[in-house]
């Protein structure tokens, strides 16, 4: 394996277009760079450059080496960042439901990452019941998730009113089973729909299943069946999929909750404060924080971030 330092000088000569400019990039004399290239050529047993005046042009062997050299240097930098500087960076692991990964929220999360180079931010978009499990296992630090109202302690919560939605033509006649467009088993909305129909004595069947909101919306637009969505999820449907609350039994409300793991780092609390303000702009004031976790998360003397990013 050629020395990393030799490969770095080789790539610098290629990128600079000559030995003189390359020496300036690597802060060495031109003669030192030339010696390094000769040493690299000796180790590989081939010529890497052919000289035309002041230009240094790659030979065929040089062109083949260039691709490998760039990949080796990139891996070397990645190793240094991960094992060295990266190991000392504070990590924030954020969980979001897929129907909240909207451009506005994504930009806020991206702005946080750009403003905090000392923090390694990772984001997971998934179904709420999976986010809840990952938080309990300590695999996530802060999550926004859909859940039963008046549940466990949280930083803040926003009520969600659910609605039946779909094409009128999808409403079954007589005693026929209701065709449902739903997320996979475990989804709170799916459980709400099935329980409401069964309490009303109505039959049902799953005709389309998708783990994400765009898939649900596409199936509704296609008239495959009916579903239940909150008001945020209704925004992308348009007039072609009206509310069908008058044709089906009432759905009990759910809530969107912002929850942090008890062991979340300080930067996770900053991220939680930004998420809370975002949700309040989208959904109105949050319910008062409840339980021990609320006190632990926003009552430990850590000021909330002054302004959203």
Coordinates of N, CA, C and O in Angstrom, one line a residue, residues 10 13-14 19 34 36-51 56-66:
X10 N 0.5 13.2 -4.9 CA 0.1 12.8 -6.3 C -1.2 13.4 -6.7 O -1.3 14.0 -7.8
X13 N -0.7 17.2 -7.4 CA -0.1 17.5 -8.7 C -1.2 17.4 -9.8 O -1.3 18.3 -10.7
X14 N -2.1 16.4 -9.7 CA -3.1 16.3 -10.7 C -4.1 17.5 -10.7 O -4.4 18.1 -11.7
X19 N 3.7 20.7 -10.8 CA 4.4 20.5 -9.6 C 4.6 21.8 -8.8 O 4.5 21.7 -7.5
X34 N 8.5 16.6 -6.1 CA 9.0 15.7 -7.2 C 9.6 14.4 -6.7 O 9.5 13.4 -7.2
X36 N 8.7 12.9 -3.9 CA 7.6 12.0 -3.5 C 7.0 11.3 -4.7 O 6.7 10.1 -4.6
X37 N 6.8 12.0 -5.8 CA 6.3 11.4 -7.0 C 7.2 10.3 -7.5 O 6.8 9.2 -7.9
X38 N 8.5 10.6 -7.5 CA 9.5 9.6 -7.9 C 9.4 8.3 -7.0 O 9.5 7.2 -7.5
X39 N 9.3 8.6 -5.7 CA 9.3 7.5 -4.8 C 8.0 6.6 -5.0 O 8.0 5.4 -5.0
X40 N 6.9 7.3 -5.3 CA 5.6 6.6 -5.5 C 5.8 5.8 -6.8 O 5.3 4.6 -6.9
X41 N 6.4 6.4 -7.9 CA 6.6 5.6 -9.1 C 7.5 4.4 -8.9 O 7.2 3.4 -9.5
X42 N 8.5 4.6 -8.1 CA 9.4 3.4 -7.8 C 8.7 2.3 -7.1 O 8.8 1.1 -7.4
X43 N 7.8 2.7 -6.2 CA 7.1 1.6 -5.4 C 6.1 0.9 -6.3 O 5.8 -0.3 -6.1
X44 N 5.5 1.6 -7.2 CA 4.5 1.0 -8.1 C 5.1 0.4 -9.3 O 4.4 -0.4 -10.0
X45 N 6.3 0.8 -9.6 CA 7.0 0.3 -10.8 C 6.5 0.8 -12.1 O 6.4 0.0 -13.1
X46 N 6.0 2.0 -12.2 CA 5.5 2.6 -13.4 C 5.6 4.1 -13.4 O 5.7 4.7 -12.3
X47 N 5.6 4.7 -14.5 CA 5.6 6.2 -14.6 C 4.1 6.7 -14.5 O 3.2 6.1 -15.1
X48 N 4.0 7.7 -13.7 CA 2.6 8.3 -13.4 C 2.4 9.5 -14.2 O 1.2 9.8 -14.5
X49 N 3.4 10.3 -14.6 CA 3.3 11.5 -15.3 C 4.2 11.5 -16.5 O 5.3 10.9 -16.5
X50 N 3.8 12.2 -17.6 CA 4.6 12.6 -18.7 C 4.6 14.1 -18.8 O 3.6 14.7 -18.7
X51 N 5.8 14.7 -18.9 CA 5.9 16.1 -18.9 C 5.9 16.7 -20.3 O 6.7 16.3 -21.1
X56 N 2.2 18.7 -16.3 CA 2.4 17.3 -15.9 C 1.1 16.5 -16.3 O 0.1 16.7 -15.7
X57 N 1.2 15.7 -17.3 CA 0.0 15.0 -17.8 C 0.1 13.5 -17.3 O 1.2 12.9 -17.2
X58 N -1.1 13.0 -17.0 CA -1.1 11.6 -16.5 C -0.8 10.6 -17.6 O -1.3 10.7 -18.7
X59 N -0.1 9.5 -17.2 CA 0.0 8.4 -18.1 C -1.2 7.5 -17.9 O -2.1 7.8 -17.0
X60 N -1.3 6.4 -18.6 CA -2.5 5.5 -18.4 C -2.4 4.9 -17.0 O -3.5 4.8 -16.4
X61 N -1.2 4.6 -16.5 CA -1.1 4.0 -15.2 C -1.5 5.1 -14.2 O -2.1 4.8 -13.1
X62 N -1.1 6.4 -14.5 CA -1.5 7.5 -13.6 C -3.0 7.7 -13.5 O -3.6 7.9 -12.4
X63 N -3.7 7.5 -14.6 CA -5.1 7.7 -14.6 C -5.8 6.6 -13.8 O -6.8 6.8 -13.1
X64 N -5.2 5.3 -13.9 CA -5.8 4.2 -13.1 C -5.6 4.5 -11.7 O -6.4 4.2 -10.8
X65 N -4.4 5.0 -11.3 CA -4.1 5.2 -9.9 C -5.0 6.3 -9.3 O -5.4 6.3 -8.1
X66 N -5.3 7.3 -10.1 CA -6.0 8.5 -9.6 C -7.3 8.1 -8.9 O -7.6 8.6 -7.8

